[in-house]
Coordinates of N, CA and C in Angstrom, one line a residue:
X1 N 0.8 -1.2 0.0 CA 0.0 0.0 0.0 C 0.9 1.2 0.0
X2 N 0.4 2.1 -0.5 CA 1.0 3.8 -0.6 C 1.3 4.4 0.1
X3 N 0.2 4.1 1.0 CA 0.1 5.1 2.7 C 1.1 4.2 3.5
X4 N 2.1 3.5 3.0 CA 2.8 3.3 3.9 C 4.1 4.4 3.8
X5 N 4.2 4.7 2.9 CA 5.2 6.2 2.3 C 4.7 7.2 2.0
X6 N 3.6 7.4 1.9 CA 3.3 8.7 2.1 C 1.5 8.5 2.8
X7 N 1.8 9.0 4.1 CA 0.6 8.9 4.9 C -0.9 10.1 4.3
X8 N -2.1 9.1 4.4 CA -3.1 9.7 4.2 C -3.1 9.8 2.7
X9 N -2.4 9.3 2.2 CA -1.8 9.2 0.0 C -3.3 8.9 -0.6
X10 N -4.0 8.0 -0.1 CA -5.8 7.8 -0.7 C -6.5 9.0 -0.9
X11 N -6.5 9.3 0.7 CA -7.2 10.3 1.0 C -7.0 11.6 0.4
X12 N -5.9 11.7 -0.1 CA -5.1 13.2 -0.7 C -5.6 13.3 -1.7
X13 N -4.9 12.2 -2.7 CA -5.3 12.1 -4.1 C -6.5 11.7 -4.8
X14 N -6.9 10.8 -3.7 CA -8.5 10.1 -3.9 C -8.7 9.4 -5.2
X15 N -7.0 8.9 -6.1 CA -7.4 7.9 -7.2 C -8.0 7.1 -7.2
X16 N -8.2 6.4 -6.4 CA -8.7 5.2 -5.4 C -9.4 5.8 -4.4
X17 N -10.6 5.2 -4.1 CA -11.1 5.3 -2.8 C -11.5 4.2 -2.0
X18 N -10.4 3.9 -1.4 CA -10.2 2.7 -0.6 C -11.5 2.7 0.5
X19 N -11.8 3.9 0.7 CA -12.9 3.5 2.3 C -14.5 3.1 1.6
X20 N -14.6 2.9 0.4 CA -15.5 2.6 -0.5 C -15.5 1.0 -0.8
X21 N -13.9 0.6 -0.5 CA -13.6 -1.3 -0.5 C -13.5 -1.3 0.8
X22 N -14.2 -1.1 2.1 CA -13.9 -1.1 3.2 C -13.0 -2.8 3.2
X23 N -13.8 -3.8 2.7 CA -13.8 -4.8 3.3 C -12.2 -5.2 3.1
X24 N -11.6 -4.7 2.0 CA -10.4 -5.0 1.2 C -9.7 -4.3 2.0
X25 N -9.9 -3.4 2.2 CA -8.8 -1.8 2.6 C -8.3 -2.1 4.0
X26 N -9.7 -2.3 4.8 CA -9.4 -2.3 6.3 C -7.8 -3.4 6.7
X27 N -9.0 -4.5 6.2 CA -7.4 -5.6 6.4 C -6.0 -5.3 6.1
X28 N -6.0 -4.8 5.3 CA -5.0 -4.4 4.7 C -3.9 -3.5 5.4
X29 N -4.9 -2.8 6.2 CA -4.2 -1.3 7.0 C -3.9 -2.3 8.4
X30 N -4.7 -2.9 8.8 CA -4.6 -3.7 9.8 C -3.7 -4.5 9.7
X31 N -3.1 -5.5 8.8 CA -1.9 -5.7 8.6 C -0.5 -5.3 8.3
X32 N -0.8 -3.5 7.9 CA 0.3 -2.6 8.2 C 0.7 -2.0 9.3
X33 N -0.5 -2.3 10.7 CA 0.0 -2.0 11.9 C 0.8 -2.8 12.2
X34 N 0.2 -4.7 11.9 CA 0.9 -6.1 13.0 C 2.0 -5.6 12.2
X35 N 2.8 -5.2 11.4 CA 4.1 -5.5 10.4 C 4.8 -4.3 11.3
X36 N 4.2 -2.8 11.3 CA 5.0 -1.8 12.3 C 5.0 -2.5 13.8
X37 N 4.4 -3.1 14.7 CA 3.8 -3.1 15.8 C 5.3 -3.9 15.6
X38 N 5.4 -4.9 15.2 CA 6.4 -5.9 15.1 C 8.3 -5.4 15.2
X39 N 8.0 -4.4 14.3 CA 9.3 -3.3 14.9 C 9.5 -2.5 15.7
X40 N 8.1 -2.1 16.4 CA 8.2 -1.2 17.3 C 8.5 -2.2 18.8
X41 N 8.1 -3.1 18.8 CA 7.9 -3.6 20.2 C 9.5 -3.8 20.7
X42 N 10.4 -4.7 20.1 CA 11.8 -4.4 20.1 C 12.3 -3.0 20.6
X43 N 12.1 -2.2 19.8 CA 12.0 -0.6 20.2 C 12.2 -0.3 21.5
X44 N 10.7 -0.9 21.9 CA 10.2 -0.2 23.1 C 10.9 -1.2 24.4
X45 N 10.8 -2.6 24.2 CA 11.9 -3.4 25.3 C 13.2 -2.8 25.2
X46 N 13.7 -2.4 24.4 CA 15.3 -2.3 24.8 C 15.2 -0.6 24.9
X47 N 14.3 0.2 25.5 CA 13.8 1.1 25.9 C 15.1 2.2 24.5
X48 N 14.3 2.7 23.5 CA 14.8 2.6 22.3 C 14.0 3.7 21.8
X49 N 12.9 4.4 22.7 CA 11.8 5.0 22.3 C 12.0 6.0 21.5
X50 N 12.6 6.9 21.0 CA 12.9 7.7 20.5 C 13.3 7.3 19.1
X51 N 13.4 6.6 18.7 CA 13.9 5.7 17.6 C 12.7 5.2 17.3
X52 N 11.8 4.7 18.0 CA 9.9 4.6 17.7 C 9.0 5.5 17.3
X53 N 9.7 6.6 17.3 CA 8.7 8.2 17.1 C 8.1 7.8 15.6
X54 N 9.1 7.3 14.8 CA 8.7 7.5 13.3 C 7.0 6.4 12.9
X55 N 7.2 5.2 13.8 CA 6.9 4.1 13.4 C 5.4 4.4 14.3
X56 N 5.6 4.7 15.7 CA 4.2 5.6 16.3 C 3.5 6.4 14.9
X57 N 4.2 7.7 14.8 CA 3.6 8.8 13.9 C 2.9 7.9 12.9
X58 N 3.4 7.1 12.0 CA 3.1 6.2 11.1 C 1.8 5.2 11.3
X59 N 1.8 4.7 12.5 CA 0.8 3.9 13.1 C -0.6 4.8 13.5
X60 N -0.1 6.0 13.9 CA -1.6 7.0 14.0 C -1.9 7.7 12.6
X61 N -1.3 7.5 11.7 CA -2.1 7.3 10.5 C -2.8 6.4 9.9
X62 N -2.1 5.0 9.8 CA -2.6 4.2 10.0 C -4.2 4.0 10.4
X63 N -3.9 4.5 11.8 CA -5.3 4.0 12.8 C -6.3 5.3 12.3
X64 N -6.3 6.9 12.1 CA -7.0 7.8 11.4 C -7.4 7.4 10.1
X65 N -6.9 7.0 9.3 CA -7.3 6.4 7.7 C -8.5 5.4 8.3
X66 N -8.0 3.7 8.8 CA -8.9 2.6 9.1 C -10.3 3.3 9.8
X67 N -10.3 4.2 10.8 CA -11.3 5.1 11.8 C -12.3 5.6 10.8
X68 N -11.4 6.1 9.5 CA -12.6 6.8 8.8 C -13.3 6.1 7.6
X69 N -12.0 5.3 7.2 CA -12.9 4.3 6.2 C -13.9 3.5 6.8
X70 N -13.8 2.7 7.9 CA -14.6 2.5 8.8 C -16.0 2.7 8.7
X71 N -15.9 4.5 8.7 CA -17.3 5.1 8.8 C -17.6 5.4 6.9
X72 N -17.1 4.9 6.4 CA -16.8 5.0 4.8 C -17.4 6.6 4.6
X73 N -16.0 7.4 5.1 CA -15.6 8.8 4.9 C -13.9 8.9 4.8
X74 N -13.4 9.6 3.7 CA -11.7 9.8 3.6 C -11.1 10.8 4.9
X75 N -10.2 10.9 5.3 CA -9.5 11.5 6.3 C -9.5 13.1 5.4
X76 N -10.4 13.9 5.8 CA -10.9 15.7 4.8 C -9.6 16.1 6.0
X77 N -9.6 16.6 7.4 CA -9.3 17.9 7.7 C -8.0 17.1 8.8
X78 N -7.1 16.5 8.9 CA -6.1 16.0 10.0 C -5.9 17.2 11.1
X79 N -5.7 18.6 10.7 CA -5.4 19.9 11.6 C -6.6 20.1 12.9
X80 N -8.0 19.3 12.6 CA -9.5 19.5 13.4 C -9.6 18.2 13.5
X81 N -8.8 17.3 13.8 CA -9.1 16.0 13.7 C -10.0 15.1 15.0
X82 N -9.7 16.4 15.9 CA -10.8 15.6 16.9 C -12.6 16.0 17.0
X83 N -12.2 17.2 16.0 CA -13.6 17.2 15.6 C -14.2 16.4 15.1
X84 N -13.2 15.6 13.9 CA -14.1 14.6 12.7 C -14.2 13.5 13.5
X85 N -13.0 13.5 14.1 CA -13.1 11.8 15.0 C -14.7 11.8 15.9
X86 N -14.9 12.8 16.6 CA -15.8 12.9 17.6 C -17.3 12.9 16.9
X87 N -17.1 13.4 15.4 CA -18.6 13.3 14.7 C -18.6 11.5 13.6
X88 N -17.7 11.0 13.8 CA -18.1 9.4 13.5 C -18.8 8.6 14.2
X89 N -19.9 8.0 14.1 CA -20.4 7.3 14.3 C -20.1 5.9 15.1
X90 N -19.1 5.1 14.2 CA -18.4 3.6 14.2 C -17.2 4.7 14.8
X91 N -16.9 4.1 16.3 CA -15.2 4.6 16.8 C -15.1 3.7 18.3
X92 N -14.2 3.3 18.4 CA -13.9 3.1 20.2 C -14.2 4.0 21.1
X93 N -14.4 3.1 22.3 CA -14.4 4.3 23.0 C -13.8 4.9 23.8
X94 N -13.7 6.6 24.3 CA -12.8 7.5 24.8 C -11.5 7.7 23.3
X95 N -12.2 7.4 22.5 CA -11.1 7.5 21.2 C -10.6 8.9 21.3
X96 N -10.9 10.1 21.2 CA -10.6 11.3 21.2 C -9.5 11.6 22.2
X97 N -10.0 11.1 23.4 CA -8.9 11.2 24.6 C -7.8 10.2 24.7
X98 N -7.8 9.3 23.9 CA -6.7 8.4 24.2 C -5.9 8.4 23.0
X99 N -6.5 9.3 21.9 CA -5.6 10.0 20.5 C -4.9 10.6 20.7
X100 N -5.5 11.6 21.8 CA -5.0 12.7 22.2 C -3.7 12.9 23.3
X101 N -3.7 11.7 24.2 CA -2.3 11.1 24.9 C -1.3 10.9 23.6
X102 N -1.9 10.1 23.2 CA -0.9 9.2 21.5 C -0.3 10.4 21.1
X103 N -0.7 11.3 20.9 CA -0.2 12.6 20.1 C 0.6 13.6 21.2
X104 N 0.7 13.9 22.4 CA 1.2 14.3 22.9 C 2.6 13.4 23.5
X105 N 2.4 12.3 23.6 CA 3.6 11.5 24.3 C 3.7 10.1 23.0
X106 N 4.2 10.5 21.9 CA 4.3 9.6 21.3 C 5.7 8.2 21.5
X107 N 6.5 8.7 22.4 CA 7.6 8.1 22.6 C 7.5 7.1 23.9
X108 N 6.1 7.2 24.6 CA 6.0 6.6 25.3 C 5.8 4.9 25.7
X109 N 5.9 4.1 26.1 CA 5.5 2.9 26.2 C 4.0 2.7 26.1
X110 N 3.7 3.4 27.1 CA 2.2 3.3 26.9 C 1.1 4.0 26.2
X111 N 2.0 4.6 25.2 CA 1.6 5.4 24.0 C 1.1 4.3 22.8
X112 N 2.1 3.6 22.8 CA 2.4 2.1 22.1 C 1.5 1.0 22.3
X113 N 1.3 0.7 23.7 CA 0.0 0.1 23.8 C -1.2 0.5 23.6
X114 N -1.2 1.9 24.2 CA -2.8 2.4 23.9 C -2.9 2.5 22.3
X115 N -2.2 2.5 21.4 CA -2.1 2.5 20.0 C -3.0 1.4 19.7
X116 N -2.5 0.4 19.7 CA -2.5 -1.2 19.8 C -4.1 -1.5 19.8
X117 N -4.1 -1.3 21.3 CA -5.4 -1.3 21.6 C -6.4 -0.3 21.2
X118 N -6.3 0.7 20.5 CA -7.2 1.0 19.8 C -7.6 0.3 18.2
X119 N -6.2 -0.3 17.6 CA -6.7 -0.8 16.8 C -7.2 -2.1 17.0
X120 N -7.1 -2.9 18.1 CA -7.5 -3.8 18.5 C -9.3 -3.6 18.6
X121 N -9.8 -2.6 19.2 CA -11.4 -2.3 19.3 C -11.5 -2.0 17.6
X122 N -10.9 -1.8 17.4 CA -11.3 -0.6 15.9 C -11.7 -2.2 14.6
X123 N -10.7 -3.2 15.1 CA -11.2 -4.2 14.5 C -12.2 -5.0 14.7
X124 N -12.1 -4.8 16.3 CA -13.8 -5.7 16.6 C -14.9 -4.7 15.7
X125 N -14.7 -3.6 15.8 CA -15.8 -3.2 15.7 C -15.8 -3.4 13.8
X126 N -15.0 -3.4 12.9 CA -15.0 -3.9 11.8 C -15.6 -4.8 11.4
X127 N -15.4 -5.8 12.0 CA -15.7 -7.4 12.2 C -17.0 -7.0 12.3
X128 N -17.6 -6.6 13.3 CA -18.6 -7.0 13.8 C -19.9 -6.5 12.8
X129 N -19.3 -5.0 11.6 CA -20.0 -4.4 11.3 C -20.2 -5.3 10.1
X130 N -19.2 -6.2 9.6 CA -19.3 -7.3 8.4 C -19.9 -8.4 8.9
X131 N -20.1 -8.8 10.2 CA -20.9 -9.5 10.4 C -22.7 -9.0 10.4
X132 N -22.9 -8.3 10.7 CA -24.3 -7.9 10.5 C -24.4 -7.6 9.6
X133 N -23.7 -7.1 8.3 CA -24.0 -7.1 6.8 C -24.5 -8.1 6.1
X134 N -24.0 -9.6 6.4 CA -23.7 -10.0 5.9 C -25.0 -10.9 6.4
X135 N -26.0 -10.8 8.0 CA -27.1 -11.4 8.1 C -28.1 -10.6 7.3
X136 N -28.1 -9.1 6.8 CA -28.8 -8.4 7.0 C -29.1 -8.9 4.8

């Protein structure tokens, strides 16, 4: 995928509108976190955190793209971002406030988990939404 070198690249150019293939797209980003998450964790054991900054930053794009496709809307305004987050429908919860740690202490350990764990909800709630599609 594109947005692994240049973050939010769908949403910019909009050649593609990935949050329109939720079903395709989502996985897809979700397996660009387990692949970062996989370099970061090393990182963060040999307390390395600062050398994680890149791979964090990276990962909350990541999780902003999946958040919006999700609600099958592209990532419009990143600068007001807890506005758009807070007017989605489909999100975790306390998402706003626990973005909002991520972004101020990104070098953190437990920056890293709470990451994690948001994409961890972010996929139940995926799942779950292709599950009722799919009775419906």
């Amino acid at each position: 995928m594109m947005m692994k070198h240049v973050p939010f690249y769908y949403d910019i150019t909009q050649t593609e509108k990935p949050w329109q293939q939720k079903e395709q797209s989502l996985p897809a980003i979700f397996q660009l976190w387990e692949e970062e998450k996989r370099e970061l964790a090393p990182l963060f054991a040999a307390r390395q955190a600062n050398e994680a900054k890149e791979g964090i930053v990276r990962g909350i794009s990541y999780f902003l793209c999946a958040l919006h496709w999700l609600n099958e809307r592209a990532v419009s305004n990143v600068y007001e971002w807890e506005k758009e987050v807070q007017s989605l429908p489909l999100r975790p919860l306390n998402v706003v406030d626990r973005l909002s740690f991520i972004f101020v202490r990104p070098t953190l350990h437990h920056s890293f988990v709470q990451l994690d764990e948001l994409f961890t909800e972010l996929m139940k709630l995926f799942y779950k939404q292709m599950a009722q599609q799919k009775r419906d």
